[in-house]
Amino acid sequence: MFIIGELINGMYPQINSAIAERNKKVIQKFALDQITAGADALDLNCGPASSKPLIDMPWLVETVSEVTDKPLCLDSSKPEVIQEGLKAVKYKAIINSTTADLKKLDLLIPLAKEYKAELIGITISAKGIPQNMDQRVELAAEIITYCQKSNFGLENLYLDPVAMPLNLAQEQLTDILKSIREFRILAQPSPKTVIGLSNVSQGTHTHNTHSLINRTFLTLAVAYGLNSAILNPNDKELMDSLITAELILNKNIYCDSYLEAYRRKII
Amino acid sequence: METQLVLEKWPGVISAITIGAAKDEGGSRSNIVKIGGQNSLPLLFKEGTFPNKPKIAFELWDIGGQDWQKELASVYNQEVNDPFAWADKCVNEFKAELLCVKLQGAHPDFGNRSAQASAKFISTLLNRVKVPLIITGCGDDTKDNLVMPLVSEAAKNERCLIGSALQNNYKTLVASALADGHNIIAESPIDINIAKQLNILISDMGLAIERIVIDPTIGALGYGLEYAYSIMERARLAALAGDRTLASPFICFVGQEAWRTKEAKVSLEQGIIWETLTASSLIQSGADLLIMRHPKAAEKVNNFINTLYQG
């Protein structure tokens, strides 16, 4: 499982003020803590409150690049913010994200190619969030077709079926899980899949439930073939569940210290 | 139409391990032996790189070949009763690049030699022959824990391969390997989960995982070779996929297994065949280091390796 740490997001007050105050230390600590906990890449999001994301995004990229060479996942709905971020990237970037809208694809695929970045394609269109699996698969197919037409290698594409909150769209979660499996058979080589995990528990009210819902959903998603997730790697129980789920699916070889082995990244 | 080969590209690589230290590194070996370092399944030369061939080490015991099958021991003539002469013969006559010395004499049932005497034996042997050494204990845990620290110290800085660490008895040996700069053999009973666990336990003590050689425990042809094969294959697939805890070269004690089969006891000729076939099958399973007994079998297997590696 390719783990993208979600914590550097201006939605969190601590990050929001660190961005506003240009406090590198706080951002860098969040970066390193997530990597120690198992993150393979870091999501960077200036947050809804940022009044100057065109400046904040490259600052985040530069700040994090001072302490790690892990891939950075530039998270914004505005292509121009992503572009400013890409300019500052020293190592590998992942664009988070394009929708199936032509307007966005037209802008972001050339950028991904120019900066040799990976791309998350989220199955949303101008019509909004799909309501079932078929609509998700249709949008995924549109994104794939566009990539193929533009010579963008599918090995660089992640498809995101859009995780929905359990308390708002309970009836959709099965479809979201099934979509993961369907996406994988849409093309050869199989496109990778990703979800923004915390969406699933959004709006649930106790932290305990929040974490429990996340890890239960992730376990199921792994069984459906999910390759990657944007999540909180500092949630130890979540990571333990993930490691164990992958072990049960025979992706790693068991030994008594398997949790420790995984954490030390020697598996 | 030309057939297109489907080539696999693996992210993992097997640790490259050096046995023996020359003068410039503080040792006194005239040659050093390297094993491992490959990044593909055995012998798939088009798929990956194989910087080192599998190597053969000649096995000898500190008490001579008294417990060996008579016909086998007789190949070494009178020298078999004098371990130093035996070692000389392996190096000079049979061109051994590497020796594997078993300190059988320390075993309570085989003379119960003291730790000091075993250490002295190793010092003398290191002066006598200049090839790198693999040194294994007698197999009695309590005694090995007394003997191996002194033996390891006697061979300090010679970068030997010492063994064997077991899941329930590894700490003393690991401490010695750390203190004296040796590599270590981690032995597991045809069990991949234990092999992995033991590698983690050893590396937890501070010995780099890149200094471990896995003894997966093998059976001779007809005596469980296929079980060893499947464990070795599974470990390799995991290692090449990126599991560093299993990315160790394999050592296989071929001679001791082949020569105790009833087929090998029928005749010397058949014993040689049995040892040769066991070794050559294990090369195809991924063995990096083969511990062998009969010089003729070793020669045949060496030729086999050279033919394979001609490409």
Coordinates of C-alpha atoms in Angstrom, one line a residue:
Chain A
M1 CA 0.0 0.0 0.0
F2 CA 1.3 3.4 -1.0
I3 CA 0.5 5.7 1.9
I4 CA 0.0 9.4 1.3
G5 CA 0.1 11.3 4.6
E6 CA -2.9 13.7 4.9
L7 CA -1.9 15.9 7.8
I8 CA -0.3 18.9 6.1
N9 CA -3.7 20.5 5.3
G10 CA -4.7 24.1 6.1
M11 CA -8.0 22.7 7.2
Y12 CA -6.2 21.9 10.5
P13 CA -5.8 25.0 12.7
Q14 CA -2.2 24.2 13.5
I15 CA -1.2 23.9 9.9
N16 CA -3.3 26.9 8.9
S17 CA -1.5 29.1 11.4
A18 CA 1.9 27.7 10.5
I19 CA 1.2 28.6 6.9
A20 CA 0.1 32.1 7.8
E21 CA 3.1 32.6 10.1
R22 CA 5.5 31.0 7.7
N23 CA 6.5 28.6 10.5
K24 CA 8.7 26.0 8.8
K25 CA 9.4 24.0 11.9
V26 CA 5.8 23.0 12.4
I27 CA 5.3 21.9 8.8
Q28 CA 8.6 20.0 8.8
K29 CA 7.7 18.2 12.0
F30 CA 4.4 17.1 10.6
A31 CA 6.2 15.9 7.5
L32 CA 8.8 13.9 9.3
D33 CA 6.4 12.5 11.9
Q34 CA 4.2 11.1 9.1
I35 CA 7.2 9.6 7.3
T36 CA 8.4 7.9 10.5
A37 CA 4.9 6.5 10.9
G38 CA 5.0 5.0 7.4
A39 CA 4.0 7.6 4.8
D40 CA 5.4 7.0 1.4
A41 CA 4.3 10.5 0.1
L42 CA 2.9 13.6 1.7
D43 CA -0.3 15.5 0.7
L44 CA 0.0 19.3 0.7
N45 CA -3.1 21.4 0.9
C46 CA -3.1 25.1 1.8
G47 CA -6.6 24.8 3.1
P48 CA -9.9 26.7 2.4
A49 CA -8.8 29.7 4.5
S50 CA -5.7 30.4 2.5
S51 CA -6.1 33.8 0.7
K52 CA -3.0 33.4 -1.4
P53 CA -2.7 29.7 -2.3
L54 CA -0.5 30.6 -5.3
I55 CA 2.2 31.6 -2.9
D56 CA 1.4 29.3 -0.1
M57 CA 1.6 26.1 -2.1
P58 CA 5.1 26.6 -3.4
W59 CA 6.2 27.6 0.1
L60 CA 4.8 24.4 1.5
V61 CA 6.6 22.4 -1.3
E62 CA 9.9 24.2 -0.6
T63 CA 9.5 23.8 3.2
V64 CA 8.8 20.1 3.0
S65 CA 11.5 19.4 0.4
E66 CA 14.1 20.8 2.8
V67 CA 13.6 17.7 5.0
T68 CA 12.5 14.9 2.7
D69 CA 12.8 13.7 -0.9
K70 CA 9.5 11.7 -0.7
P71 CA 6.9 12.4 -3.4
L72 CA 4.6 15.4 -2.7
C73 CA 1.0 15.3 -3.5
L74 CA -0.2 18.7 -4.5
D75 CA -3.8 19.0 -3.3
S76 CA -5.9 21.7 -4.8
S77 CA -9.0 22.0 -6.9
K78 CA -7.4 24.9 -8.7
P79 CA -5.0 24.0 -11.5
E80 CA -3.1 27.2 -11.2
V81 CA -2.3 26.4 -7.6
I82 CA -1.0 23.0 -8.6
Q83 CA 1.1 24.6 -11.4
E84 CA 2.8 27.0 -8.9
G85 CA 3.5 24.0 -6.7
L86 CA 4.9 21.9 -9.5
K87 CA 7.4 24.7 -10.3
A88 CA 8.8 24.4 -6.8
V89 CA 8.9 20.5 -6.7
K90 CA 12.5 19.2 -6.6
Y91 CA 11.7 15.5 -6.5
K92 CA 8.5 13.6 -7.5
A93 CA 5.1 15.1 -7.6
I94 CA 1.6 13.7 -7.6
I95 CA -1.2 16.0 -8.8
N96 CA -4.2 15.8 -6.6
S97 CA -6.4 16.0 -8.6
T98 CA -8.2 16.2 -11.9
T99 CA -11.9 15.4 -12.3
A100 CA -13.3 13.8 -15.5
D101 CA -14.1 17.3 -16.7
L102 CA -12.5 18.1 -20.0
K103 CA -11.6 21.6 -18.8
K104 CA -9.5 20.2 -16.0
L105 CA -8.0 17.3 -18.0
D106 CA -7.0 19.8 -20.8
L107 CA -5.0 21.7 -18.2
L108 CA -3.7 19.1 -15.9
I109 CA -2.6 16.3 -18.2
P110 CA -0.1 18.5 -20.0
L111 CA 1.2 19.7 -16.7
A112 CA 1.6 16.2 -15.4
K113 CA 3.5 15.3 -18.6
E114 CA 5.7 18.4 -18.4
Y115 CA 6.7 17.9 -14.8
K116 CA 6.8 14.0 -15.0
A117 CA 4.2 13.9 -12.2
E118 CA 1.7 11.3 -11.4
L119 CA -1.9 12.2 -11.5
I120 CA -5.0 11.4 -9.4
G121 CA -8.1 11.3 -11.4
I122 CA -11.2 11.6 -9.3
T123 CA -14.5 10.3 -10.7
I124 CA -16.4 13.5 -10.5
S125 CA -17.8 15.5 -13.4
A126 CA -19.4 18.9 -13.8
K127 CA -22.7 17.1 -13.0
G128 CA -21.3 16.4 -9.5
I129 CA -20.5 13.3 -7.5
P130 CA -21.7 10.1 -9.0
Q131 CA -24.5 8.2 -7.2
N132 CA -23.5 4.6 -8.0
M133 CA -20.8 2.3 -9.3
D134 CA -21.8 2.5 -13.0
Q135 CA -21.4 6.3 -13.0
R136 CA -18.1 6.0 -11.3
V137 CA -16.8 3.5 -13.8
E138 CA -18.0 5.6 -16.7
L139 CA -16.1 8.6 -15.5
A140 CA -13.0 6.5 -14.8
A141 CA -13.2 5.2 -18.3
E142 CA -13.4 8.8 -19.6
I143 CA -10.3 9.7 -17.7
I144 CA -8.5 6.7 -19.0
T145 CA -9.5 7.3 -22.5
Y146 CA -8.3 10.9 -22.3
C147 CA -4.9 9.7 -20.8
Q148 CA -4.5 7.2 -23.6
K149 CA -5.3 9.8 -26.3
S150 CA -2.8 12.2 -24.8
N151 CA -0.1 9.6 -24.4
F152 CA -0.1 9.9 -20.6
G153 CA 1.1 6.5 -19.3
L154 CA -1.6 4.7 -17.2
E155 CA 1.1 3.6 -14.8
N156 CA 1.2 7.2 -13.7
L157 CA -2.5 7.4 -13.1
Y158 CA -4.4 6.9 -9.8
L159 CA -8.2 6.6 -10.0
D160 CA -10.2 7.8 -7.0
P161 CA -13.8 6.6 -6.7
V162 CA -14.6 9.4 -4.2
A163 CA -15.1 8.1 -0.7
M164 CA -18.3 9.4 0.8
P165 CA -19.2 10.0 4.5
L166 CA -20.9 7.0 6.1
N167 CA -23.4 9.2 7.8
L168 CA -24.4 10.9 4.6
A169 CA -24.2 8.3 1.9
Q170 CA -24.3 5.0 3.7
E171 CA -25.9 3.2 0.7
Q172 CA -23.0 4.3 -1.6
L173 CA -20.1 2.7 0.3
T174 CA -20.6 -0.7 -1.2
D175 CA -20.5 0.8 -4.7
I176 CA -17.4 2.7 -3.8
L177 CA -15.6 -0.5 -2.8
K178 CA -16.8 -2.3 -5.9
S179 CA -15.6 0.5 -8.0
I180 CA -12.1 0.0 -6.8
R181 CA -12.2 -3.5 -8.2
E182 CA -13.8 -2.4 -11.5
F183 CA -11.3 0.4 -12.1
R184 CA -8.5 -2.1 -12.0
I185 CA -9.9 -4.0 -15.0
L186 CA -10.5 -1.0 -17.1
A187 CA -7.1 -1.1 -18.8
Q188 CA -3.8 -2.8 -19.1
P189 CA -1.6 -2.1 -17.2
S190 CA -4.2 -1.7 -14.4
P191 CA -4.6 1.9 -13.3
K192 CA -3.7 2.4 -9.6
T193 CA -6.5 3.3 -7.2
V194 CA -6.5 5.7 -4.3
I195 CA -9.0 7.1 -1.8
G196 CA -9.1 10.0 0.6
L197 CA -9.9 7.8 3.6
S198 CA -11.0 10.4 6.1
N199 CA -14.0 11.4 4.0
V200 CA -15.6 8.1 5.1
S201 CA -15.8 9.1 8.7
Q202 CA -16.4 12.8 8.2
G203 CA -19.1 14.2 10.4
T204 CA -19.0 11.3 12.9
H205 CA -18.7 12.7 16.3
T206 CA -16.3 10.8 18.5
H207 CA -12.7 10.3 17.7
N208 CA -12.9 6.6 18.6
T209 CA -15.6 6.0 16.1
H210 CA -13.8 8.1 13.5
S211 CA -10.7 6.0 13.7
L212 CA -12.7 2.7 13.8
I213 CA -14.7 3.6 10.7
N214 CA -11.6 4.6 8.8
R215 CA -9.7 1.4 9.6
T216 CA -12.7 -0.9 8.9
F217 CA -13.3 0.8 5.6
L218 CA -9.6 0.6 4.7
T219 CA -9.4 -3.1 5.5
L220 CA -12.4 -3.7 3.2
A221 CA -10.9 -1.5 0.5
V222 CA -7.6 -3.4 0.6
A223 CA -9.5 -6.6 0.0
Y224 CA -11.0 -5.0 -3.0
G225 CA -7.6 -4.2 -4.4
L226 CA -6.9 -0.6 -3.3
N227 CA -3.3 0.4 -4.0
S228 CA -3.0 3.7 -2.2
A229 CA -4.7 5.9 0.3
I230 CA -4.5 9.4 1.6
L231 CA -4.8 8.9 5.3
N232 CA -3.4 9.8 8.8
P233 CA -0.4 7.5 9.2
N234 CA 0.0 8.7 12.8
D235 CA -3.2 6.7 13.6
K236 CA -1.4 3.6 14.9
E237 CA -4.5 1.4 15.0
L238 CA -5.3 2.3 11.4
M239 CA -1.8 1.4 10.3
D240 CA -1.8 -1.8 12.3
S241 CA -5.1 -2.8 10.6
L242 CA -3.7 -2.0 7.2
I243 CA -0.5 -4.0 7.8
T244 CA -2.5 -6.9 9.1
A245 CA -5.0 -6.8 6.2
E246 CA -2.2 -6.9 3.7
L247 CA -0.7 -9.8 5.5
I248 CA -4.0 -11.7 5.5
L249 CA -4.1 -11.1 1.7
N250 CA -0.7 -12.7 1.4
K251 CA 1.0 -9.6 0.2
N252 CA 3.8 -10.0 2.8
I253 CA 5.3 -13.0 4.6
Y254 CA 4.2 -13.4 8.2
C255 CA 6.6 -13.5 11.1
D256 CA 5.9 -12.8 14.8
S257 CA 7.3 -9.3 14.6
Y258 CA 5.5 -8.4 11.3
L259 CA 4.2 -5.0 12.6
E260 CA 7.6 -3.9 13.7
A261 CA 9.1 -5.2 10.5
Y262 CA 6.7 -3.2 8.4
R263 CA 7.2 -0.1 10.5
R264 CA 11.0 -0.2 10.0
K265 CA 10.3 -0.4 6.3
I266 CA 12.3 -3.5 6.0
I267 CA 9.5 -5.3 4.3
Chain B
M1 CA 7.8 -14.3 -35.8
E2 CA 10.3 -13.9 -33.1
T3 CA 9.1 -14.8 -29.6
Q4 CA 9.1 -11.9 -27.2
L5 CA 10.4 -12.8 -23.8
V6 CA 8.4 -11.4 -20.9
L7 CA 10.9 -10.0 -18.5
E8 CA 10.2 -9.2 -14.9
K9 CA 11.8 -6.2 -13.3
W10 CA 12.2 -6.5 -9.5
P11 CA 12.6 -3.7 -7.0
G12 CA 14.5 -5.8 -4.5
V13 CA 18.1 -7.1 -4.5
I14 CA 19.8 -9.8 -2.5
S15 CA 22.4 -8.6 -0.1
A16 CA 26.0 -9.0 -1.3
I17 CA 28.2 -10.5 1.3
T18 CA 31.9 -10.7 1.5
I19 CA 33.6 -13.5 3.3
G20 CA 37.2 -13.1 4.3
A21 CA 39.3 -10.0 4.9
A22 CA 42.7 -9.4 3.2
K23 CA 45.6 -7.6 4.8
D24 CA 44.5 -4.1 3.8
E25 CA 41.3 -4.7 5.8
G26 CA 43.0 -6.0 8.9
G27 CA 42.7 -9.7 8.1
S28 CA 45.2 -12.2 6.6
R29 CA 43.3 -13.9 3.8
S30 CA 44.9 -14.4 0.4
N31 CA 41.6 -14.3 -1.4
I32 CA 38.1 -13.1 -0.5
V33 CA 34.8 -14.6 -1.6
K34 CA 31.7 -12.7 -2.5
I35 CA 28.2 -14.1 -2.7
G36 CA 24.7 -12.6 -3.4
G37 CA 24.0 -9.2 -5.0
Q38 CA 21.6 -10.6 -7.6
N39 CA 18.3 -8.8 -8.5
S40 CA 16.4 -11.6 -10.1
L41 CA 15.4 -15.2 -9.7
P42 CA 18.1 -17.8 -10.1
L43 CA 19.8 -18.0 -13.4
L44 CA 17.4 -15.7 -15.3
F45 CA 20.3 -13.8 -16.7
K46 CA 18.3 -11.7 -19.1
E47 CA 16.1 -10.4 -16.3
G48 CA 18.7 -9.1 -13.9
T49 CA 22.3 -8.9 -12.9
F50 CA 24.3 -11.6 -11.1
P51 CA 27.5 -10.2 -9.9
N52 CA 28.5 -13.3 -8.0
K53 CA 28.4 -17.0 -8.9
P54 CA 27.3 -19.6 -6.4
K55 CA 30.3 -20.7 -4.4
I56 CA 31.4 -24.0 -3.0
A57 CA 33.1 -24.4 0.4
F58 CA 34.8 -27.7 1.3
E59 CA 33.6 -29.0 4.6
L60 CA 36.0 -30.4 7.2
W61 CA 35.9 -31.2 10.9
D62 CA 38.3 -30.2 13.6
I63 CA 38.4 -33.9 14.7
G64 CA 39.1 -35.3 11.3
G65 CA 36.8 -37.4 9.3
Q66 CA 36.3 -40.1 11.9
D67 CA 32.5 -39.9 11.8
W68 CA 32.4 -39.7 8.0
Q69 CA 31.5 -42.6 5.7
K70 CA 34.7 -44.5 5.3
E71 CA 34.8 -44.4 1.5
L72 CA 34.2 -40.7 1.5
A73 CA 36.9 -40.0 4.1
S74 CA 39.4 -42.2 2.2
V75 CA 39.4 -39.7 -0.6
Y76 CA 41.4 -37.5 1.6
N77 CA 43.8 -40.3 2.5
Q78 CA 45.7 -40.2 5.7
E79 CA 45.2 -36.4 5.8
V80 CA 41.7 -36.8 6.9
N81 CA 42.9 -37.7 10.4
D82 CA 44.9 -34.5 10.6
P83 CA 42.5 -31.5 10.1
F84 CA 45.4 -29.2 9.1
A85 CA 46.7 -31.5 6.5
W86 CA 43.1 -32.1 5.4
A87 CA 42.6 -28.3 5.0
D88 CA 45.9 -28.0 3.1
K89 CA 44.8 -30.8 0.7
C90 CA 41.5 -29.1 0.1
V91 CA 43.2 -25.8 -0.8
N92 CA 46.3 -27.1 -2.6
E93 CA 45.0 -30.2 -4.4
F94 CA 41.3 -29.5 -4.8
K95 CA 41.6 -25.7 -5.2
A96 CA 39.1 -24.9 -2.5
E97 CA 38.3 -21.1 -2.4
L98 CA 36.6 -21.4 0.9
L99 CA 36.6 -23.9 3.8
C100 CA 33.7 -24.7 6.1
V101 CA 35.0 -25.9 9.5
K102 CA 32.7 -27.7 11.9
L103 CA 33.9 -27.6 15.5
Q104 CA 32.5 -31.1 16.1
G105 CA 35.2 -31.8 18.7
A106 CA 33.5 -29.4 21.1
H107 CA 30.4 -31.6 21.3
P108 CA 30.0 -33.5 24.6
D109 CA 29.7 -36.7 22.7
F110 CA 32.7 -36.1 20.4
G111 CA 35.5 -35.3 22.8
N112 CA 34.0 -32.3 24.6
R113 CA 37.0 -30.1 23.6
S114 CA 37.3 -26.9 25.6
A115 CA 36.5 -23.5 24.2
Q116 CA 40.2 -22.5 24.6
A117 CA 41.3 -25.6 22.6
S118 CA 38.7 -24.8 19.9
A119 CA 39.9 -21.2 19.7
K120 CA 43.5 -22.4 19.4
F121 CA 42.6 -24.8 16.7
I122 CA 41.0 -21.9 14.7
S123 CA 44.1 -19.7 15.2
T124 CA 46.4 -22.4 14.0
L125 CA 44.1 -23.1 11.0
L126 CA 44.1 -19.4 10.1
N127 CA 47.8 -19.4 10.1
R128 CA 48.0 -22.6 8.1
V129 CA 45.5 -21.9 5.3
K130 CA 44.8 -18.5 3.7
V131 CA 41.4 -19.0 2.2
P132 CA 38.4 -17.5 4.0
L133 CA 36.6 -19.6 6.6
I134 CA 33.1 -20.5 7.5
I135 CA 33.0 -21.7 11.1
T136 CA 30.1 -23.6 12.6
G137 CA 29.7 -24.9 16.2
C138 CA 29.0 -28.5 17.2
G139 CA 25.3 -28.1 17.4
D140 CA 25.0 -28.4 21.2
D141 CA 23.6 -25.0 22.2
T142 CA 25.0 -24.8 25.7
K143 CA 28.5 -25.8 24.5
D144 CA 28.4 -23.6 21.4
N145 CA 27.6 -20.6 23.6
L146 CA 30.8 -21.3 25.5
V147 CA 33.0 -22.1 22.5
M148 CA 31.9 -19.7 19.8
P149 CA 32.7 -16.4 21.5
L150 CA 36.4 -17.5 22.0
V151 CA 36.5 -18.9 18.5
S152 CA 35.1 -15.8 17.0
E153 CA 37.6 -13.7 18.9
A154 CA 40.5 -15.9 17.7
A155 CA 39.3 -15.1 14.2
K156 CA 38.8 -11.4 14.9
N157 CA 38.9 -9.2 11.8
E158 CA 39.1 -12.1 9.4
R159 CA 35.5 -11.6 8.4
C160 CA 34.4 -15.2 8.7
L161 CA 30.9 -16.5 8.3
I162 CA 30.0 -18.0 11.7
G163 CA 27.1 -20.1 12.7
S164 CA 24.6 -21.0 13.4
A165 CA 22.1 -18.6 15.1
L166 CA 18.8 -20.2 15.9
Q167 CA 15.5 -18.6 16.9
N168 CA 16.0 -19.8 20.5
N169 CA 19.7 -19.3 20.6
Y170 CA 21.1 -16.4 18.7
K171 CA 22.2 -13.7 21.2
T172 CA 25.6 -15.0 22.1
L173 CA 26.6 -15.6 18.5
V174 CA 25.3 -12.3 17.3
A175 CA 27.2 -10.5 20.0
S176 CA 30.4 -12.2 18.9
A177 CA 29.8 -11.5 15.2
L178 CA 29.3 -7.8 16.1
A179 CA 32.4 -7.6 18.3
D180 CA 34.7 -9.4 16.0
G181 CA 33.5 -8.3 12.6
H182 CA 32.0 -11.6 11.2
N183 CA 29.0 -12.4 9.1
I184 CA 26.4 -14.8 10.6
I185 CA 24.4 -17.9 9.5
A186 CA 20.8 -17.7 10.6
E187 CA 19.3 -21.2 10.6
S188 CA 15.6 -22.0 10.5
P189 CA 13.9 -25.4 10.2
I190 CA 12.5 -25.2 6.7
D191 CA 10.2 -22.5 7.9
I192 CA 10.0 -19.1 6.1
N193 CA 8.2 -17.4 9.0
I194 CA 11.0 -18.3 11.4
A195 CA 13.7 -17.4 8.9
K196 CA 12.1 -13.9 8.6
Q197 CA 11.6 -13.6 12.4
L198 CA 15.2 -14.6 13.1
N199 CA 16.6 -12.1 10.7
I200 CA 14.6 -9.4 12.5
L201 CA 15.7 -10.6 15.9
I202 CA 19.4 -10.5 14.7
S203 CA 19.1 -7.1 13.2
D204 CA 17.4 -5.8 16.3
M205 CA 20.6 -6.5 18.1
G206 CA 22.4 -4.2 15.8
L207 CA 23.9 -6.6 13.3
A208 CA 23.1 -5.3 9.8
I209 CA 20.7 -7.5 7.9
E210 CA 23.2 -7.3 5.1
R211 CA 25.6 -9.5 7.1
I212 CA 23.2 -12.5 7.5
V213 CA 23.2 -15.6 5.4
I214 CA 20.1 -17.8 5.7
D215 CA 20.5 -21.5 6.2
P216 CA 17.0 -22.6 5.2
T217 CA 17.8 -26.2 6.2
I218 CA 17.7 -28.5 3.2
G219 CA 17.0 -32.1 2.5
A220 CA 19.0 -34.2 0.0
L221 CA 17.6 -35.4 -3.3
G222 CA 14.7 -37.7 -2.3
Y223 CA 14.7 -36.4 1.2
G224 CA 12.8 -33.2 1.1
L225 CA 14.7 -31.2 -1.4
E226 CA 11.4 -29.9 -2.8
Y227 CA 10.4 -28.5 0.6
A228 CA 13.6 -26.6 0.8
Y229 CA 13.1 -25.5 -2.8
S230 CA 9.7 -24.1 -2.2
I231 CA 10.8 -22.2 0.9
M232 CA 13.8 -20.7 -0.9
E233 CA 11.6 -19.8 -3.9
R234 CA 9.1 -18.1 -1.7
A235 CA 11.7 -16.2 0.3
R236 CA 13.3 -15.0 -3.0
L237 CA 10.1 -13.8 -4.5
A238 CA 9.4 -11.8 -1.3
A239 CA 12.9 -10.5 -1.2
L240 CA 12.9 -9.4 -4.8
A241 CA 9.5 -7.8 -4.3
G242 CA 11.2 -5.6 -1.6
D243 CA 11.1 -7.6 1.7
R244 CA 14.6 -6.8 3.0
T245 CA 14.2 -9.2 5.9
L246 CA 14.4 -12.1 3.5
A247 CA 16.9 -10.6 1.1
S248 CA 19.8 -12.7 2.3
P249 CA 21.9 -15.2 0.4
F250 CA 21.3 -18.9 1.1
I251 CA 23.9 -21.3 2.5
C252 CA 23.1 -25.0 1.9
F253 CA 24.8 -27.8 3.8
V254 CA 24.7 -30.2 0.9
G255 CA 27.4 -32.7 1.9
Q256 CA 26.1 -33.6 5.3
E257 CA 22.6 -34.2 3.9
A258 CA 23.6 -36.1 0.7
W259 CA 26.1 -38.4 2.4
R260 CA 23.6 -39.6 5.0
T261 CA 21.1 -40.9 2.5
K262 CA 20.9 -44.7 2.0
E263 CA 21.6 -44.2 -1.7
A264 CA 24.9 -42.5 -0.9
K265 CA 25.9 -45.4 1.3
V266 CA 25.4 -48.0 -1.4
S267 CA 28.6 -46.9 -3.2
L268 CA 31.0 -44.0 -3.5
E269 CA 30.0 -43.4 -7.1
Q270 CA 26.4 -43.1 -6.2
G271 CA 27.2 -40.9 -3.2
I272 CA 29.1 -38.5 -5.6
I273 CA 26.1 -38.5 -7.9
W274 CA 23.8 -37.8 -5.0
E275 CA 25.8 -34.9 -3.7
T276 CA 26.2 -33.5 -7.2
L277 CA 22.5 -33.6 -8.0
T278 CA 21.5 -32.2 -4.6
A279 CA 23.9 -29.3 -5.1
S280 CA 23.0 -28.6 -8.7
S281 CA 19.2 -28.7 -7.9
L282 CA 19.8 -26.2 -5.1
I283 CA 21.7 -23.9 -7.4
Q284 CA 18.5 -23.7 -9.4
S285 CA 16.6 -23.0 -6.2
G286 CA 18.8 -20.0 -5.4
A287 CA 21.6 -21.4 -3.3
D288 CA 24.6 -19.0 -3.0
L289 CA 26.9 -21.1 -0.9
L290 CA 27.2 -24.9 -1.1
I291 CA 28.9 -26.8 1.6
M292 CA 30.2 -30.0 0.0
R293 CA 32.3 -33.0 1.0
H294 CA 33.5 -35.0 -2.0
P295 CA 36.0 -33.2 -4.2
K296 CA 34.7 -35.0 -7.3
A297 CA 31.2 -33.8 -6.6
A298 CA 32.5 -30.3 -5.9
E299 CA 34.4 -30.3 -9.2
K300 CA 31.4 -31.4 -11.2
V301 CA 29.2 -28.8 -9.6
N302 CA 31.8 -26.2 -10.1
N303 CA 31.9 -27.0 -13.8
F304 CA 28.1 -26.9 -13.9
I305 CA 28.2 -23.4 -12.3
N306 CA 30.8 -22.2 -14.8
T307 CA 28.7 -23.6 -17.7
L308 CA 25.6 -21.9 -16.5
Y309 CA 27.3 -18.6 -16.0
Q310 CA 28.9 -18.6 -19.4
G311 CA 25.5 -17.1 -20.4

